[in-house]
Amino acid sequence: MDNECNPLMGEQQYGLLEAHYESGKYNVIVTLQDFRKGNRISIYGLVATPSNPDVSKHYLLEGGNQYRVAIATLASGWGYLFNYIP
């Protein structure tokens, strides 16, 4: 199953990308995407697994760019992108 969130505008701030696995046989794949010239470009991915259920990465969200998180899994889990100022 694939799920996508609404876009988030980058403002030269950091984002925290997270992937969380809860249960099931499959991994939770969370991909950070950037809109460039009308196309979605996958720029970073995280994989949460039964042996590593909580993973995260800090990522600089460049000003003027739109970012979105795509989540693909057949397991139970979720992903987030938080925007913050360090």
Short mmCIF file of C-alpha atoms in Angstrom, two decimals:
data_model
loop_
_atom_site.label_atom_id
_atom_site.label_comp_id
_atom_site.label_asym_id
_atom_site.label_seq_id
_atom_site.Cartn_x
_atom_site.Cartn_y
_atom_site.Cartn_z
CA MET A 1 0.00 0.00 0.00
CA ASP A 2 1.31 3.46 -0.91
CA ASN A 3 0.39 6.63 0.95
CA GLU A 4 1.49 10.21 0.36
CA CYS A 5 1.17 13.36 2.43
CA ASN A 6 0.48 16.93 1.42
CA PRO A 7 3.57 18.88 0.32
CA LEU A 8 5.64 20.88 2.82
CA MET A 9 7.47 24.02 1.70
CA GLY A 10 11.16 24.12 2.54
CA GLU A 11 12.29 27.34 4.23
CA GLN A 12 16.03 26.74 4.73
CA GLN A 13 15.11 24.79 7.85
CA TYR A 14 15.85 21.26 8.89
CA GLY A 15 13.37 18.45 8.69
CA LEU A 16 13.33 15.23 10.63
CA LEU A 17 12.33 12.28 8.47
CA GLU A 18 11.13 9.24 10.44
CA ALA A 19 10.03 5.69 9.61
CA HIS A 20 8.35 3.43 12.17
CA TYR A 21 7.55 -0.27 11.94
CA GLU A 22 4.77 -1.58 14.19
CA SER A 23 3.90 -5.14 13.10
CA GLY A 24 3.59 -7.48 10.14
CA LYS A 25 5.86 -9.42 7.82
CA TYR A 26 7.08 -6.55 5.65
CA ASN A 27 9.29 -3.47 6.01
CA VAL A 28 8.05 0.12 6.11
CA ILE A 29 9.69 2.24 3.40
CA VAL A 30 9.53 6.03 3.76
CA THR A 31 10.82 8.14 0.88
CA LEU A 32 11.43 11.91 0.94
CA GLN A 33 10.51 13.46 -2.40
CA ASP A 34 11.23 16.91 -3.84
CA PHE A 35 9.22 18.60 -6.60
CA ARG A 36 11.61 19.86 -9.27
CA LYS A 37 10.40 21.30 -12.56
CA GLY A 38 7.03 19.59 -12.15
CA ASN A 39 8.48 16.16 -11.37
CA ARG A 40 8.76 14.24 -8.13
CA ILE A 41 12.35 13.28 -7.39
CA SER A 42 13.09 10.75 -4.63
CA ILE A 43 16.00 12.21 -2.67
CA TYR A 44 16.26 10.05 0.46
CA GLY A 45 14.76 6.85 1.80
CA LEU A 46 14.46 5.14 5.18
CA VAL A 47 13.53 1.53 5.87
CA ALA A 48 12.08 0.44 9.22
CA THR A 49 12.28 -3.32 9.85
CA PRO A 50 11.31 -5.74 12.62
CA SER A 51 14.92 -5.67 13.87
CA ASN A 52 15.26 -1.86 13.48
CA PRO A 53 11.71 -0.49 13.99
CA ASP A 54 12.48 3.22 14.48
CA VAL A 55 14.82 5.06 12.10
CA SER A 56 15.28 8.77 11.44
CA LYS A 57 17.39 11.25 9.48
CA HIS A 58 17.82 15.05 9.71
CA TYR A 59 17.59 16.69 6.30
CA LEU A 60 17.99 20.33 5.17
CA LEU A 61 14.78 21.50 3.46
CA GLU A 62 15.95 24.05 0.88
CA GLY A 63 14.01 27.28 0.58
CA GLY A 64 11.36 27.38 -2.14
CA ASN A 65 11.28 23.62 -2.71
CA GLN A 66 8.23 21.47 -2.03
CA TYR A 67 8.81 18.23 -0.14
CA ARG A 68 6.53 15.25 0.35
CA VAL A 69 6.77 11.90 2.09
CA ALA A 70 5.70 8.70 0.35
CA ILE A 71 5.15 5.58 2.47
CA ALA A 72 5.08 2.08 1.02
CA THR A 73 4.33 -1.00 3.15
CA LEU A 74 2.15 -4.04 3.56
CA ALA A 75 2.94 -4.03 7.29
CA SER A 76 1.64 -1.76 10.02
CA GLY A 77 3.75 1.36 10.38
CA TRP A 78 4.05 5.05 9.55
CA GLY A 79 6.38 7.84 8.54
CA TYR A 80 6.69 11.56 9.26
CA LEU A 81 8.50 14.67 8.12
CA PHE A 82 8.81 17.38 10.77
CA ASN A 83 10.01 20.88 9.89
CA TYR A 84 12.04 22.69 12.59
CA ILE A 85 14.63 25.40 13.17
CA PRO A 86 17.80 24.12 14.92
#
